[in-house]
Coordinates of C-alpha atoms and ligand atoms in Angstrom, one line a residue:
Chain A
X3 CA 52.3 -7.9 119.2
X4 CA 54.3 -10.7 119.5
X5 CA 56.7 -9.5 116.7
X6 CA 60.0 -9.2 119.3
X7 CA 59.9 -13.4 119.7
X8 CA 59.4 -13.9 116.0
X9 CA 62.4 -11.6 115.2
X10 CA 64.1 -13.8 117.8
X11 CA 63.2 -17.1 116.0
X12 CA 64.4 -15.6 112.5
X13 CA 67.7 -14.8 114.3
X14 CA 68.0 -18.0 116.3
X15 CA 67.5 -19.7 112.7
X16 CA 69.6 -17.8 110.2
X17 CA 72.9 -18.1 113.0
X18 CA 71.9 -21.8 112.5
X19 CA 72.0 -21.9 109.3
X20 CA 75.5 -20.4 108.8
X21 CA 77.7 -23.6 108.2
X22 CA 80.1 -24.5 111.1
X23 CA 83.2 -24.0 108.7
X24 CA 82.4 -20.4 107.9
X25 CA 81.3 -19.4 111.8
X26 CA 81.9 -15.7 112.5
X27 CA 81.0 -14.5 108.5
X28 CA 78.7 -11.6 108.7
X29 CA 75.5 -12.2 107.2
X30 CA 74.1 -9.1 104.9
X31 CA 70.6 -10.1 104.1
X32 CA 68.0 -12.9 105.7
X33 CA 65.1 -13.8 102.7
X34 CA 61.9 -14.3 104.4
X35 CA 58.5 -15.5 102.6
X36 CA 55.5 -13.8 105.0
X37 CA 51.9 -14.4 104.2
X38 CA 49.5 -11.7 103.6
X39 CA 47.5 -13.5 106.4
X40 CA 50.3 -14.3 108.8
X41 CA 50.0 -12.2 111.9
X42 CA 53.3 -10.5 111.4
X43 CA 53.6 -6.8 110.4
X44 CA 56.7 -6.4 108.7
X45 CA 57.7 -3.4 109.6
X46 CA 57.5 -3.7 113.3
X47 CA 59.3 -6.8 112.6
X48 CA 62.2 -5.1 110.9
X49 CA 62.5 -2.3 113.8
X50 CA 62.7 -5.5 116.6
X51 CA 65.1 -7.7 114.5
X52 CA 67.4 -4.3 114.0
X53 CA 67.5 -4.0 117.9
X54 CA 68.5 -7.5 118.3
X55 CA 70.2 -8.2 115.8
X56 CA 73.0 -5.7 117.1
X57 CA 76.0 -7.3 118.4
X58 CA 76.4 -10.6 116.2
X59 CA 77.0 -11.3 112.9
X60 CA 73.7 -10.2 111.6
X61 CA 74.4 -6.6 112.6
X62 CA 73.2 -4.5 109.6
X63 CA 71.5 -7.4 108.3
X64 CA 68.9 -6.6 105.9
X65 CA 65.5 -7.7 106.1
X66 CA 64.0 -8.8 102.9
X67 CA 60.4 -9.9 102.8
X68 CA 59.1 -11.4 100.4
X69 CA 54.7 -10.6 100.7
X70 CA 52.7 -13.7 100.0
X71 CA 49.3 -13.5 98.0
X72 CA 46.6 -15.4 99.5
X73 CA 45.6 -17.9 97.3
X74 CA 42.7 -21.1 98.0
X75 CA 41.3 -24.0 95.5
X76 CA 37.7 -25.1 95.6
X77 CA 37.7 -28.6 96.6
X78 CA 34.2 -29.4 94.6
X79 CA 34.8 -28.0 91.0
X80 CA 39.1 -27.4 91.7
X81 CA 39.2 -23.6 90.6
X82 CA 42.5 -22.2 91.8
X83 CA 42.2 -18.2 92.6
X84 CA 43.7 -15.4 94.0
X85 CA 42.1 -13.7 97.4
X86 CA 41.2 -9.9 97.3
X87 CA 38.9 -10.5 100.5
X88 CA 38.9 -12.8 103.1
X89 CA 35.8 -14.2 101.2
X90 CA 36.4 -18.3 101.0
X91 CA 33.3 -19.6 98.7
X92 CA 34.4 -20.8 95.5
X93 CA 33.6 -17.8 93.2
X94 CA 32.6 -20.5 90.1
X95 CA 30.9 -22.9 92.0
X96 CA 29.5 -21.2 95.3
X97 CA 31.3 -24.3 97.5
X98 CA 32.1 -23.1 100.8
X99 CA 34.7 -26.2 101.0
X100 CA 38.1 -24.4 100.0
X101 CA 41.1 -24.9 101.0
X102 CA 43.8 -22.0 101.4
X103 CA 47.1 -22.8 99.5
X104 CA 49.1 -20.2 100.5
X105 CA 48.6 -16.6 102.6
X106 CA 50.1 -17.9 105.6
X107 CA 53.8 -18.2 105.5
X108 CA 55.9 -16.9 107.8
X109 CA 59.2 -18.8 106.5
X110 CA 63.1 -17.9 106.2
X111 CA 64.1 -19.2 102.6
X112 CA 67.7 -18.4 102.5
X113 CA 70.4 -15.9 104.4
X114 CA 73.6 -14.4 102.0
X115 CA 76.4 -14.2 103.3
X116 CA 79.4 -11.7 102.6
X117 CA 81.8 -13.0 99.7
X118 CA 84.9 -13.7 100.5
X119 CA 87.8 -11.4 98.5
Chain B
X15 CA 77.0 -16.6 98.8
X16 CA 73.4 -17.6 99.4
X17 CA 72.6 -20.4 101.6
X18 CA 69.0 -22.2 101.2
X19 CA 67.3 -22.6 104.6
X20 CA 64.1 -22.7 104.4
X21 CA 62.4 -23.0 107.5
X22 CA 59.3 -22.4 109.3
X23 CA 59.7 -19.4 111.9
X24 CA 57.7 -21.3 114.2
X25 CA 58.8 -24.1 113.9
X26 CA 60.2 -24.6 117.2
X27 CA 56.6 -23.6 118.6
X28 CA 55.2 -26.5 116.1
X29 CA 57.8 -29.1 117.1
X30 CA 56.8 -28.5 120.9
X31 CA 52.6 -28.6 119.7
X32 CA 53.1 -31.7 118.0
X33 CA 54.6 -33.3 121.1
X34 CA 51.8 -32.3 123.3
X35 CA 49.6 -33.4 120.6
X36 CA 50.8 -37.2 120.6
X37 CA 51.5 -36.7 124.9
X38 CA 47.3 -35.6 124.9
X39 CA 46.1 -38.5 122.5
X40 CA 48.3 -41.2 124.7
X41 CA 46.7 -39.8 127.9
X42 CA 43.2 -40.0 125.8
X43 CA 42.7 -36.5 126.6
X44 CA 40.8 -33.9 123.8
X45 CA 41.7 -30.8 124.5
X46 CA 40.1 -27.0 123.1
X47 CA 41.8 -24.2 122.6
X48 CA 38.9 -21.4 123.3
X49 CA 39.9 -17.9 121.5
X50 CA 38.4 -14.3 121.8
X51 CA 38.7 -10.8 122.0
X52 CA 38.8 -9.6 126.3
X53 CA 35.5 -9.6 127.7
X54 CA 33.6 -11.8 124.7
X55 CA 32.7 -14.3 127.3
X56 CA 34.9 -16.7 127.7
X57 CA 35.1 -17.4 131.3
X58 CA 31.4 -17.1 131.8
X59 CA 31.0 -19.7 129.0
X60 CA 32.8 -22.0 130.2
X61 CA 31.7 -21.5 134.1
X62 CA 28.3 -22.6 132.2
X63 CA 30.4 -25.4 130.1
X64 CA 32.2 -27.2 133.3
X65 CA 28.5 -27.3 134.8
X66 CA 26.9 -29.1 131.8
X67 CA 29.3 -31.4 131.2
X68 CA 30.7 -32.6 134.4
X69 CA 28.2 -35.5 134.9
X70 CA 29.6 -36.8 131.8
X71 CA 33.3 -36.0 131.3
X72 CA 35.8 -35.3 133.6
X73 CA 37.2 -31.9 132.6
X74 CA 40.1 -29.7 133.5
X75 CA 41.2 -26.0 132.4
X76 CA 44.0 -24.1 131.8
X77 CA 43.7 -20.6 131.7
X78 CA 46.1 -17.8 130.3
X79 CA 45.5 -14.4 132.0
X80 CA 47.8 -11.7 131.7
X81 CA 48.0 -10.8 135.4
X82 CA 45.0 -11.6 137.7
X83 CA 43.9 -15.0 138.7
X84 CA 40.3 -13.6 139.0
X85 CA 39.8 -16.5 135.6
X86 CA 40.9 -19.6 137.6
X87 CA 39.1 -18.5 140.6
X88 CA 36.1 -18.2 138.8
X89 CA 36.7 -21.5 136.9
X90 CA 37.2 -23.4 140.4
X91 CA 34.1 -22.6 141.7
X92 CA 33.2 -25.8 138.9
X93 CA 35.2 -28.3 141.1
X94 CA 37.3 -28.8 138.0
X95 CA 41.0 -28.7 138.3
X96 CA 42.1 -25.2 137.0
X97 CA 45.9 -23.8 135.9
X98 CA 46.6 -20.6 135.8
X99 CA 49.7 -19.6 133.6
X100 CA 50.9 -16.5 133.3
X101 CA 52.4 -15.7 130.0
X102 CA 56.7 -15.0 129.5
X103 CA 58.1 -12.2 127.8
X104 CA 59.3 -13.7 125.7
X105 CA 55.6 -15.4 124.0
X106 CA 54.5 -11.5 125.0
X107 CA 51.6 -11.6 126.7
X108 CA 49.2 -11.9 123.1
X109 CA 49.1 -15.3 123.0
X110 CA 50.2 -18.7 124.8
X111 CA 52.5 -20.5 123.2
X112 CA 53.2 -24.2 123.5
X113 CA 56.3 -24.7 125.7
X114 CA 53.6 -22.6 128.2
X115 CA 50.8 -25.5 127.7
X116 CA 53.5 -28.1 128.4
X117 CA 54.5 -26.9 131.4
X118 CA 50.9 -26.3 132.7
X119 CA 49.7 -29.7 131.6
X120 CA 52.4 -31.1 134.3
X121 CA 50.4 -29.7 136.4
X122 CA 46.9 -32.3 135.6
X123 CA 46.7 -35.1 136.3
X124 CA 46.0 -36.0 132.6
X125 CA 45.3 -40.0 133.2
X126 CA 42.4 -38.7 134.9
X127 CA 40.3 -36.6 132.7
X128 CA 38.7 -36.8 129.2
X129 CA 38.4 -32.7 128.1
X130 CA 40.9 -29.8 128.8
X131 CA 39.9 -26.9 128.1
X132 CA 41.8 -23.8 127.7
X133 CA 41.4 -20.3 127.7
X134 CA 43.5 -18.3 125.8
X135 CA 44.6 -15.3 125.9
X136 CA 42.2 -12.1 125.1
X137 CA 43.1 -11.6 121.7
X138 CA 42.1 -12.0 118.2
X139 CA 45.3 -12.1 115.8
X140 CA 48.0 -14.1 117.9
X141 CA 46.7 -16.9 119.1
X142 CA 45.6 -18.0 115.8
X143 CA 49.2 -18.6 114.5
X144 CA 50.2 -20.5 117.5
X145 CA 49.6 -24.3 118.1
X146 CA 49.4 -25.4 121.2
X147 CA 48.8 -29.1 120.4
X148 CA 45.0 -28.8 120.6
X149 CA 42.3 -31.1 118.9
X150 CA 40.0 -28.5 118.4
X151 CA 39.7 -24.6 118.4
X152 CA 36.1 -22.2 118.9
X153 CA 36.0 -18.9 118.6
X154 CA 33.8 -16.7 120.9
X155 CA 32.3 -13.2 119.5
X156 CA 29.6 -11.0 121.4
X157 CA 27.0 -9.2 120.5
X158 CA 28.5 -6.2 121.8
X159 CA 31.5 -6.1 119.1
X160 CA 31.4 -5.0 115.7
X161 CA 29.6 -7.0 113.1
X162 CA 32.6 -6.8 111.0
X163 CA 34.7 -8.9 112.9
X164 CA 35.3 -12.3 111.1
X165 CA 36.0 -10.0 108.0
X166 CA 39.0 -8.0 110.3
X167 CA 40.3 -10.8 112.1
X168 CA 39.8 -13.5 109.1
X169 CA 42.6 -15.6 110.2
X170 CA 41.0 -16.6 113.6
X171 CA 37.7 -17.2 112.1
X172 CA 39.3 -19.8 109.1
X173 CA 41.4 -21.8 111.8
X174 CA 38.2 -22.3 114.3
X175 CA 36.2 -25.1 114.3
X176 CA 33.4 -23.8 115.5
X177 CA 32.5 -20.3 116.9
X178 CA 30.4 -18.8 119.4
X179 CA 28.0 -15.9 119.2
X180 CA 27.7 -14.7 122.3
X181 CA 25.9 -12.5 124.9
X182 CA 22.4 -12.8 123.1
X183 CA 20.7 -12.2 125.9
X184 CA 21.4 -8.3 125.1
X185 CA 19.9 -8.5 121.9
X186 CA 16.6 -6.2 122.8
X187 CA 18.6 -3.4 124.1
X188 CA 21.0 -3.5 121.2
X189 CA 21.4 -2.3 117.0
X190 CA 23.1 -5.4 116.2
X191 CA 22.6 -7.3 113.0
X192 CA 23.0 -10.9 113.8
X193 CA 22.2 -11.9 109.9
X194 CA 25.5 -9.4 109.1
X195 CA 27.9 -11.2 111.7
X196 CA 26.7 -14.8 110.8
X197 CA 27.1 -13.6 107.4
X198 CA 30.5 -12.6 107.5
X199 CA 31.4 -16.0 109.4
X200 CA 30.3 -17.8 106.6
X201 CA 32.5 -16.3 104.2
X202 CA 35.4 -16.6 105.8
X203 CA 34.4 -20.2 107.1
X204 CA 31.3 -21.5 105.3
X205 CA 31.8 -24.9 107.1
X206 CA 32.1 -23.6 110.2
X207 CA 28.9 -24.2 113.2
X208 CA 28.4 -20.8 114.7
X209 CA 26.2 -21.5 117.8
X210 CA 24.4 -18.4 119.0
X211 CA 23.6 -18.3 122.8
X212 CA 23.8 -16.3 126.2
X213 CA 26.2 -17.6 128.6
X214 CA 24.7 -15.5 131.3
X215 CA 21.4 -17.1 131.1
X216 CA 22.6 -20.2 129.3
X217 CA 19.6 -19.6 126.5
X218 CA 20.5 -21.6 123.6
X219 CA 23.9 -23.5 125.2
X220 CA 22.7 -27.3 124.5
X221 CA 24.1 -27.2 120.8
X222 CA 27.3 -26.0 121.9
X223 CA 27.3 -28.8 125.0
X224 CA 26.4 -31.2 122.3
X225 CA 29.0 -30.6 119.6
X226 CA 31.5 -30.4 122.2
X227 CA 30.6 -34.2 123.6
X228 CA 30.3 -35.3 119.8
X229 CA 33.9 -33.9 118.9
X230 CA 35.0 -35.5 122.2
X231 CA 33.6 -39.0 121.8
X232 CA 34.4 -39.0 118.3
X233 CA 38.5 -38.5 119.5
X234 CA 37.5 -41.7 121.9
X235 CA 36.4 -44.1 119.6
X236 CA 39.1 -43.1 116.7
X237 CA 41.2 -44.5 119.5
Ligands
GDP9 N1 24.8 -9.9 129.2 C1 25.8 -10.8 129.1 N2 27.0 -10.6 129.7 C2 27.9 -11.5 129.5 C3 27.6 -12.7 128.9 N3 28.8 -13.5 128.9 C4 29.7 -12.8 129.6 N4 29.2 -11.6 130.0 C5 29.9 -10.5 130.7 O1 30.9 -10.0 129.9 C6 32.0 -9.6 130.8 C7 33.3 -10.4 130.3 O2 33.1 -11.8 130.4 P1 34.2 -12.8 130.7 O3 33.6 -14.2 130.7 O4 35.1 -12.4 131.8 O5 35.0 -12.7 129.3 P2 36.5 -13.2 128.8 O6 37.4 -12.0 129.0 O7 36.3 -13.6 127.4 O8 36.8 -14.4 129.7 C8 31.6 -10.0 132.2 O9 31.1 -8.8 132.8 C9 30.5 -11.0 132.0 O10 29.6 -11.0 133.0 C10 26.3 -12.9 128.3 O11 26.0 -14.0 127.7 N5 25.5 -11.9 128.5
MG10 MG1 38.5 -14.8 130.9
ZN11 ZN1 34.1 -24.5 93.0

């Protein structure tokens, strides 16, 4: 869907992320955390940033992603737990008031960059 | 060598929601973001919506279509000022994004009303990861889509507010389990209002009306 922009961001960020004294180093992998809930399907998200990615230093790039478990805490009796279903009552105390910690990331957490000889 | 970034991939899009967020609450304006699959019943909901609520506050719409204006048209038949965007390539054309709702609120004159309303794009998986600096978000199902639903598309359902089930009035002619869909809502959103009504006939539309007036004077008086 709209997986061509969000390769786009991931590109626009990790060529910003490459400090101005090493400019023109060719990045060989972006690390990206994406929630099991975030609206991104990494593989179609691989295939765009492949396209685009052609022609600057991220040529070849790998994309490593990183899946994130969804995961909520109940905000009555504070029971942490992990998500099979996208069932959010508190499985201890029945409270429907739960909040998710994580499931939803769609982050870049670090790019590596070629080593120098 | 690995170099820590960490950063949102939307952050950009968040950034740009945040400042129509603050621009929105200086103009004193709440605004809705309105989410469904095509054809739940958006437009005709808020045909009804614009009716109900325009001896009371002074409303305005912005509505995403992906080509047609046939939305705004329909929309302007309310008196309400109506914008119709179409979406970029970029954003694709699954969701609007909030660079789009910038540009389209330059287009209200924002001083002037209390609710803007907008209609998003047909669609139940993108929208919900974008922010377009709105105080609120409903979701509107039909009674003519699966059951199933909340359960498939469980992101749209846990970010919503408040959602819709709509098109009751076909209920007789239909198999559908209203207990089931309701059910499935809950689970994914237990604190979530789910008002069910017919925006054809407008059977069962005052609770919607009135949490929509409640969530709007409570923006007011928190100043
Ligand atoms: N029977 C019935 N049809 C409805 C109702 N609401 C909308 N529709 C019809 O469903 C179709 C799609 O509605 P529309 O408002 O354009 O949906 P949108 O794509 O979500 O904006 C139109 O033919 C409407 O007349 C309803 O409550 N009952
Ligand atoms: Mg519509
Ligand atoms: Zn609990």
């Amino acid at each position: 869907m709209h997986e061509m922009g969000i390769a786009m961001q991931v590109m626009n960020i990790a060529l910003e992320s490459v400090p101005s004294e090493m400019a023109g180093v060719k990045i060989e992998r972006v690390n990206l955390k994406v929630g099991k809930l975030a609206a991104v399907v990494p593989s179609s998200l691989r295939f765009c940033f492949e396209i685009i990615a052609k022609e600057t230093v991220l040529a070849g790039a790998e994309l490593s992603i990183q899946e994130v478990p969804v995961t909520a805490k109940c905000e009555g009796c504070g029971l942490q737990w992990r998500l099979d279903a996208p069932v959010f009552t508190c499985p201890s105390c029945e409270s429907g008031s739960v909040k998710m910690l994580s499931g939803r990331e769609l982050e870049i957490t670090s790019i590596e960059i070629e080593d120098e000889e | 060598m690995e170099i820590k970034v960490v950063r949102n991939v939307l952050d950009v899009n968040k950034t740009l929601a945040g400042r129509n967020r603050d621009r929105f609450s200086q103009e004193k304006v709440f605004v809705l973001n309105l989410m469904s699959s095509p054809g739940s019943g958006k437009t005709t909901l808020l045909e009804k919506t614009l009716v109900q609520l325009a001896p009371d506050l002074k409303c305005a719409v912005i509505v995403g279509d992906v080509c047609t204006s046939n939305d705004a048209d329909r929309l302007a038949v309310s008196g309400a000022p109506v914008v119709q965007v179409n979406t970029d390539q970029f954003g694709g054309d699954c969701h609007l994004a909030a660079h789009v709702i910038a540009a389209a609120a330059d287009d209200i004159d924002l001083e002037d009303i209390d609710l803007l309303i907008v209609e998003n794009i047909g669609n139940l998986v993108c929208p919900a990861e974008f922010d377009i600096g709105e105080d609120a978000r409903a979701v509107v199902l039909s009674v003519t889509e699966g059951e199933d639903k909340p359960a498939k598309y469980p992101v749209m359902f846990r970010v919503c507010d408040a959602a819709i089930l709509n098109k009751t009035d076909l209920l007789p002619y239909l198999d559908y389990d209203v207990g089931a869909a309701v059910g499935y809502m809950g689970q994914v959103h237990p604190e979530m209002p789910v008002f069910q009504l017919s925006a054809k006939t407008g059977e069962g539309i005052d609770p919607w009306i009135g949490w929509l007036k409640e969530q709007v004077t409570r923006k007011r008086s928190r100043g």
